[in-house]
Structure formats: structure tokens, C-alpha cells
């Protein structure tokens, strides 16, 4: 069994490593998908826990806030993986009406809804970076071209962790020259 302090530290380290290489600009969206069931060592969607969600949310929120990045928290499949965001972050995204619950949205989305100043739900975003804790499939919310970020943290609690950032599409052929700082 992993401790809350261990979960907190793993999340903090993962976010530090990810944001150090993500090349994100202030105002861009960072998406998180998190199964607290998986963090606790159980099958996704079967054992949601607010205490785990609060710890993970707090560490992620603290990290993205330092970079001026907007946080988007993915709901579970029962809400079609809608996202909870700060209403002020909505630009082109259309707001939808739903309030996440423990078994319809999940503990992480509930925590975001409770902790954001003025929460709103949207169905689609185009994030520039993200972390997936427990194989929740955040890829549908990533801008093209998403590339993996390798981190020293492979698990948070018992949940498998992957992360990504985006880069502009490289177009052209064998004669093209690319801006190395964007790769």
C-alpha cells in the first residue's frame, strides 16, 4: 500500500520533470487524467477516493500555476471524458452542463470542480501537455503533434504514468530546415 505522502512526492517529482521539458507557454492547457482507483491498486472506475484526488490535484495545480498554465481535469468515461476547467480559461470551447460526482466524473474531477474558483465543464480542448495517471487515455484532448516525455516516475501509487507534450508539425521534405528549439 502506498502512502499519501509517497503519492504526493511521486506526483511532485513527475510534474517537475514533465514541465521542465514540456516547452509550454503561459495560458496553454495542461490536461490530467487520473484514476484514483488505479493509484490505490484497484481496477479503474471501481474505487474512487477523494483523499488521493486531493493530494494529486494539489501537487499538479501547484506545478502548473507556477508556469501560468491552465489546468484541465478529465472526467471519467461516464461523462464522455469531459473536462473541468476554470471558466476564465474558456476561449473557443463550448461549456456543457454537468457537475462531476464520485461515480460519474470521478474523484479527480470532483476535486477540481470543488477547488477551482469558477469551474466549468467542456467537452473538447487542445492541450499542449498532459499527464495520464492510471491509463485514462488523455490523447483525445491533446493538440497535434503529441510526443512522449520520459520521466523517472513510472507509477504514482500503483497507477501506470505516461506524459506528453506537443510540438508543431514538421512539414516539407528532404530540403526542409527546421527550428530545432521547436522539436
PDB file of C-alpha atoms in Angstrom:
ATOM      1  CA  UNK A   1       0.000   0.000   0.000  1.00  0.00           C
ATOM      2  CA  UNK A   2       1.384   3.375  -0.983  1.00  0.00           C
ATOM      3  CA  UNK A   3       1.166   6.233   1.499  1.00  0.00           C
ATOM      4  CA  UNK A   4      -0.435   9.603   0.821  1.00  0.00           C
ATOM      5  CA  UNK A   5       2.995  11.214   1.331  1.00  0.00           C
ATOM      6  CA  UNK A   6       4.519   8.835  -1.235  1.00  0.00           C
ATOM      7  CA  UNK A   7       1.751   9.654  -3.732  1.00  0.00           C
ATOM      8  CA  UNK A   8       2.293  13.372  -3.112  1.00  0.00           C
ATOM      9  CA  UNK A   9       6.070  13.097  -3.646  1.00  0.00           C
ATOM     10  CA  UNK A  10       5.751  10.980  -6.820  1.00  0.00           C
ATOM     11  CA  UNK A  11       3.268  13.459  -8.276  1.00  0.00           C
ATOM     12  CA  UNK A  12       5.501  16.415  -7.387  1.00  0.00           C
ATOM     13  CA  UNK A  13       8.580  14.828  -8.986  1.00  0.00           C
ATOM     14  CA  UNK A  14       6.681  13.765 -12.125  1.00  0.00           C
ATOM     15  CA  UNK A  15       5.279  17.263 -12.624  1.00  0.00           C
ATOM     16  CA  UNK A  16       8.645  18.899 -12.043  1.00  0.00           C
ATOM     17  CA  UNK A  17      10.330  16.671 -14.630  1.00  0.00           C
ATOM     18  CA  UNK A  18       7.492  16.992 -17.142  1.00  0.00           C
ATOM     19  CA  UNK A  19       7.111  20.769 -17.001  1.00  0.00           C
ATOM     20  CA  UNK A  20      10.882  21.257 -17.200  1.00  0.00           C
ATOM     21  CA  UNK A  21      10.848  19.808 -20.745  1.00  0.00           C
ATOM     22  CA  UNK A  22       7.282  20.444 -21.927  1.00  0.00           C
ATOM     23  CA  UNK A  23       8.014  23.848 -23.538  1.00  0.00           C
ATOM     24  CA  UNK A  24       4.591  25.161 -22.528  1.00  0.00           C
ATOM     25  CA  UNK A  25       3.644  28.832 -22.630  1.00  0.00           C
ATOM     26  CA  UNK A  26       1.519  30.660 -20.039  1.00  0.00           C
ATOM     27  CA  UNK A  27      -2.196  30.289 -20.758  1.00  0.00           C
ATOM     28  CA  UNK A  28      -1.891  26.973 -22.584  1.00  0.00           C
ATOM     29  CA  UNK A  29      -3.877  23.969 -21.353  1.00  0.00           C
ATOM     30  CA  UNK A  30      -2.329  21.110 -19.430  1.00  0.00           C
ATOM     31  CA  UNK A  31      -4.622  18.073 -19.157  1.00  0.00           C
ATOM     32  CA  UNK A  32      -4.599  15.491 -16.388  1.00  0.00           C
ATOM     33  CA  UNK A  33      -6.389  12.192 -16.365  1.00  0.00           C
ATOM     34  CA  UNK A  34      -6.224  10.347 -13.063  1.00  0.00           C
ATOM     35  CA  UNK A  35      -7.803   7.159 -11.814  1.00  0.00           C
ATOM     36  CA  UNK A  36      -7.620   7.234  -8.039  1.00  0.00           C
ATOM     37  CA  UNK A  37      -8.751   3.602  -8.158  1.00  0.00           C
ATOM     38  CA  UNK A  38      -5.590   2.687 -10.089  1.00  0.00           C
ATOM     39  CA  UNK A  39      -3.429   4.786  -7.745  1.00  0.00           C
ATOM     40  CA  UNK A  40      -4.804   2.655  -4.901  1.00  0.00           C
ATOM     41  CA  UNK A  41      -4.093  -0.559  -6.805  1.00  0.00           C
ATOM     42  CA  UNK A  42      -7.612  -1.342  -7.976  1.00  0.00           C
ATOM     43  CA  UNK A  43      -9.305  -1.525 -11.377  1.00  0.00           C
ATOM     44  CA  UNK A  44     -10.071   1.838 -12.964  1.00  0.00           C
ATOM     45  CA  UNK A  45     -13.514   3.142 -12.021  1.00  0.00           C
ATOM     46  CA  UNK A  46     -14.051   0.799  -9.070  1.00  0.00           C
ATOM     47  CA  UNK A  47     -12.556   2.512  -6.002  1.00  0.00           C
ATOM     48  CA  UNK A  48     -12.531   6.310  -6.299  1.00  0.00           C
ATOM     49  CA  UNK A  49     -11.005   8.176  -3.373  1.00  0.00           C
ATOM     50  CA  UNK A  50     -11.252  11.897  -2.661  1.00  0.00           C
ATOM     51  CA  UNK A  51      -8.228  11.879  -0.315  1.00  0.00           C
ATOM     52  CA  UNK A  52      -5.995  10.579  -3.113  1.00  0.00           C
ATOM     53  CA  UNK A  53      -7.524  13.004  -5.631  1.00  0.00           C
ATOM     54  CA  UNK A  54      -6.922  15.977  -3.346  1.00  0.00           C
ATOM     55  CA  UNK A  55      -3.234  15.162  -2.925  1.00  0.00           C
ATOM     56  CA  UNK A  56      -2.656  14.577  -6.648  1.00  0.00           C
ATOM     57  CA  UNK A  57      -4.696  17.647  -7.631  1.00  0.00           C
ATOM     58  CA  UNK A  58      -2.875  19.913  -5.172  1.00  0.00           C
ATOM     59  CA  UNK A  59       0.569  18.928  -6.473  1.00  0.00           C
ATOM     60  CA  UNK A  60      -0.435  19.248 -10.134  1.00  0.00           C
ATOM     61  CA  UNK A  61      -2.247  22.544  -9.577  1.00  0.00           C
ATOM     62  CA  UNK A  62       0.724  23.994  -7.699  1.00  0.00           C
ATOM     63  CA  UNK A  63       3.108  22.981 -10.507  1.00  0.00           C
ATOM     64  CA  UNK A  64       1.060  24.326 -13.423  1.00  0.00           C
ATOM     65  CA  UNK A  65       0.194  27.509 -11.528  1.00  0.00           C
ATOM     66  CA  UNK A  66       3.922  28.325 -11.209  1.00  0.00           C
ATOM     67  CA  UNK A  67       4.151  28.261 -15.028  1.00  0.00           C
ATOM     68  CA  UNK A  68       0.923  30.220 -15.604  1.00  0.00           C
ATOM     69  CA  UNK A  69      -0.579  27.183 -17.341  1.00  0.00           C
ATOM     70  CA  UNK A  70      -4.318  26.413 -17.371  1.00  0.00           C
ATOM     71  CA  UNK A  71      -5.310  23.094 -15.800  1.00  0.00           C
ATOM     72  CA  UNK A  72      -7.940  20.848 -17.376  1.00  0.00           C
ATOM     73  CA  UNK A  73      -9.023  17.782 -15.403  1.00  0.00           C
ATOM     74  CA  UNK A  74     -10.516  14.945 -17.412  1.00  0.00           C
ATOM     75  CA  UNK A  75     -13.687  13.290 -16.155  1.00  0.00           C
ATOM     76  CA  UNK A  76     -14.174   9.557 -16.467  1.00  0.00           C
ATOM     77  CA  UNK A  77     -15.885   7.823 -19.369  1.00  0.00           C
ATOM     78  CA  UNK A  78     -19.317   8.146 -17.724  1.00  0.00           C
ATOM     79  CA  UNK A  79     -19.140  11.853 -18.597  1.00  0.00           C
ATOM     80  CA  UNK A  80     -17.597  11.140 -22.015  1.00  0.00           C
ATOM     81  CA  UNK A  81     -14.227  12.343 -20.702  1.00  0.00           C
ATOM     82  CA  UNK A  82     -15.445  15.933 -20.455  1.00  0.00           C
ATOM     83  CA  UNK A  83     -13.015  18.299 -18.736  1.00  0.00           C
ATOM     84  CA  UNK A  84     -13.274  20.589 -15.736  1.00  0.00           C
ATOM     85  CA  UNK A  85     -11.537  23.945 -16.246  1.00  0.00           C
ATOM     86  CA  UNK A  86     -11.622  27.439 -14.834  1.00  0.00           C
ATOM     87  CA  UNK A  87     -14.402  29.307 -16.627  1.00  0.00           C
ATOM     88  CA  UNK A  88     -11.947  32.160 -17.318  1.00  0.00           C
ATOM     89  CA  UNK A  89      -9.807  29.762 -19.411  1.00  0.00           C
ATOM     90  CA  UNK A  90     -12.603  29.076 -21.894  1.00  0.00           C
ATOM     91  CA  UNK A  91     -11.981  30.768 -25.231  1.00  0.00           C
ATOM     92  CA  UNK A  92     -13.470  28.798 -28.142  1.00  0.00           C
ATOM     93  CA  UNK A  93     -14.517  25.768 -26.084  1.00  0.00           C
ATOM     94  CA  UNK A  94     -18.253  25.312 -25.567  1.00  0.00           C
ATOM     95  CA  UNK A  95     -19.372  24.906 -21.975  1.00  0.00           C
ATOM     96  CA  UNK A  96     -21.533  21.897 -21.118  1.00  0.00           C
ATOM     97  CA  UNK A  97     -23.700  21.430 -18.052  1.00  0.00           C
ATOM     98  CA  UNK A  98     -22.522  18.712 -15.688  1.00  0.00           C
ATOM     99  CA  UNK A  99     -21.270  18.514 -12.124  1.00  0.00           C
ATOM    100  CA  UNK A 100     -18.899  15.560 -11.596  1.00  0.00           C
ATOM    101  CA  UNK A 101     -19.785  13.003  -8.931  1.00  0.00           C
ATOM    102  CA  UNK A 102     -17.734  10.207  -7.401  1.00  0.00           C
ATOM    103  CA  UNK A 103     -19.063   7.554  -9.813  1.00  0.00           C
ATOM    104  CA  UNK A 104     -19.879   9.859 -12.732  1.00  0.00           C
ATOM    105  CA  UNK A 105     -16.854  12.021 -13.368  1.00  0.00           C
ATOM    106  CA  UNK A 106     -14.581  10.629 -10.691  1.00  0.00           C
ATOM    107  CA  UNK A 107     -12.781  11.858  -7.605  1.00  0.00           C
ATOM    108  CA  UNK A 108     -10.214  13.936  -9.507  1.00  0.00           C
ATOM    109  CA  UNK A 109     -12.856  15.844 -11.490  1.00  0.00           C
ATOM    110  CA  UNK A 110     -14.914  16.336  -8.312  1.00  0.00           C
ATOM    111  CA  UNK A 111     -11.855  17.777  -6.597  1.00  0.00           C
ATOM    112  CA  UNK A 112     -11.175  20.160  -9.498  1.00  0.00           C
ATOM    113  CA  UNK A 113     -14.808  21.273  -9.502  1.00  0.00           C
ATOM    114  CA  UNK A 114     -14.606  21.961  -5.757  1.00  0.00           C
ATOM    115  CA  UNK A 115     -11.192  23.661  -5.813  1.00  0.00           C
ATOM    116  CA  UNK A 116     -11.408  25.860  -8.918  1.00  0.00           C
ATOM    117  CA  UNK A 117     -12.585  29.443  -8.316  1.00  0.00           C
ATOM    118  CA  UNK A 118     -15.285  29.290 -11.005  1.00  0.00           C
ATOM    119  CA  UNK A 119     -15.401  25.800 -12.537  1.00  0.00           C
ATOM    120  CA  UNK A 120     -16.888  24.920 -15.883  1.00  0.00           C
ATOM    121  CA  UNK A 121     -17.127  21.734 -17.919  1.00  0.00           C
ATOM    122  CA  UNK A 122     -16.179  21.499 -21.597  1.00  0.00           C
ATOM    123  CA  UNK A 123     -16.111  18.550 -23.977  1.00  0.00           C
ATOM    124  CA  UNK A 124     -13.037  19.437 -26.014  1.00  0.00           C
ATOM    125  CA  UNK A 125      -9.728  21.215 -25.611  1.00  0.00           C
ATOM    126  CA  UNK A 126      -6.395  21.149 -27.420  1.00  0.00           C
ATOM    127  CA  UNK A 127      -3.827  20.764 -24.656  1.00  0.00           C
ATOM    128  CA  UNK A 128      -0.115  21.400 -25.084  1.00  0.00           C
ATOM    129  CA  UNK A 129       0.930  18.979 -22.357  1.00  0.00           C
ATOM    130  CA  UNK A 130      -0.516  16.348 -20.106  1.00  0.00           C
ATOM    131  CA  UNK A 131      -0.099  13.545 -17.624  1.00  0.00           C
ATOM    132  CA  UNK A 132      -2.071  10.321 -17.579  1.00  0.00           C
ATOM    133  CA  UNK A 133      -2.182   8.576 -14.216  1.00  0.00           C
ATOM    134  CA  UNK A 134      -3.781   5.143 -14.473  1.00  0.00           C
ATOM    135  CA  UNK A 135      -4.230   4.772 -18.252  1.00  0.00           C
ATOM    136  CA  UNK A 136      -7.223   7.106 -18.592  1.00  0.00           C
ATOM    137  CA  UNK A 137      -6.430   7.986 -22.252  1.00  0.00           C
ATOM    138  CA  UNK A 138      -5.886  11.748 -22.368  1.00  0.00           C
ATOM    139  CA  UNK A 139      -4.769  11.630 -26.010  1.00  0.00           C
ATOM    140  CA  UNK A 140      -8.153  12.790 -27.303  1.00  0.00           C
ATOM    141  CA  UNK A 141      -7.507  16.152 -25.632  1.00  0.00           C
ATOM    142  CA  UNK A 142      -4.007  16.735 -26.994  1.00  0.00           C
ATOM    143  CA  UNK A 143      -3.108  19.119 -29.767  1.00  0.00           C
ATOM    144  CA  UNK A 144      -1.208  17.601 -32.710  1.00  0.00           C
ATOM    145  CA  UNK A 145       1.688  16.531 -32.614  1.00  0.00           C
ATOM    146  CA  UNK A 146       1.897  14.877 -29.181  1.00  0.00           C
ATOM    147  CA  UNK A 147       5.227  13.340 -28.224  1.00  0.00           C
ATOM    148  CA  UNK A 148       6.000  11.275 -25.124  1.00  0.00           C
ATOM    149  CA  UNK A 149       8.006  12.690 -22.251  1.00  0.00           C
ATOM    150  CA  UNK A 150      10.090  10.124 -20.389  1.00  0.00           C
ATOM    151  CA  UNK A 151      10.203  10.665 -16.649  1.00  0.00           C
ATOM    152  CA  UNK A 152      11.885   8.864 -13.768  1.00  0.00           C
ATOM    153  CA  UNK A 153       8.436   8.346 -12.216  1.00  0.00           C
ATOM    154  CA  UNK A 154       6.737   5.382 -13.903  1.00  0.00           C
ATOM    155  CA  UNK A 155       3.977   4.937 -11.320  1.00  0.00           C
ATOM    156  CA  UNK A 156       2.071   7.096  -8.872  1.00  0.00           C
ATOM    157  CA  UNK A 157       0.893   4.758  -6.180  1.00  0.00           C
ATOM    158  CA  UNK A 158       0.067   1.661  -8.201  1.00  0.00           C
ATOM    159  CA  UNK A 159      -1.045   3.573 -11.299  1.00  0.00           C
ATOM    160  CA  UNK A 160       0.959   3.476 -14.525  1.00  0.00           C
ATOM    161  CA  UNK A 161       2.006   7.018 -15.546  1.00  0.00           C
ATOM    162  CA  UNK A 162       2.635   8.445 -19.000  1.00  0.00           C
ATOM    163  CA  UNK A 163       3.146  12.045 -20.046  1.00  0.00           C
ATOM    164  CA  UNK A 164       3.355  14.069 -23.222  1.00  0.00           C
ATOM    165  CA  UNK A 165       3.977  17.478 -24.709  1.00  0.00           C
ATOM    166  CA  UNK A 166       3.248  18.790 -28.169  1.00  0.00           C
ATOM    167  CA  UNK A 167       5.375  20.249 -30.903  1.00  0.00           C
ATOM    168  CA  UNK A 168       4.469  21.917 -34.186  1.00  0.00           C
ATOM    169  CA  UNK A 169       4.101  19.622 -37.186  1.00  0.00           C
ATOM    170  CA  UNK A 170       7.320  19.369 -39.199  1.00  0.00           C
ATOM    171  CA  UNK A 171       6.323  19.892 -42.830  1.00  0.00           C
ATOM    172  CA  UNK A 172       8.300  19.684 -46.027  1.00  0.00           C
ATOM    173  CA  UNK A 173      10.611  17.104 -47.426  1.00  0.00           C
ATOM    174  CA  UNK A 174      14.298  16.373 -47.637  1.00  0.00           C
ATOM    175  CA  UNK A 175      15.098  20.051 -48.383  1.00  0.00           C
ATOM    176  CA  UNK A 176      13.219  21.414 -45.363  1.00  0.00           C
ATOM    177  CA  UNK A 177      15.091  23.036 -42.494  1.00  0.00           C
ATOM    178  CA  UNK A 178      13.547  23.029 -39.049  1.00  0.00           C
ATOM    179  CA  UNK A 179      13.758  25.284 -35.989  1.00  0.00           C
ATOM    180  CA  UNK A 180      15.478  22.951 -33.508  1.00  0.00           C
ATOM    181  CA  UNK A 181      14.005  24.784 -30.487  1.00  0.00           C
ATOM    182  CA  UNK A 182      10.505  23.675 -31.543  1.00  0.00           C
ATOM    183  CA  UNK A 183      11.309  19.974 -31.832  1.00  0.00           C
TER     184      UNK A 183
END
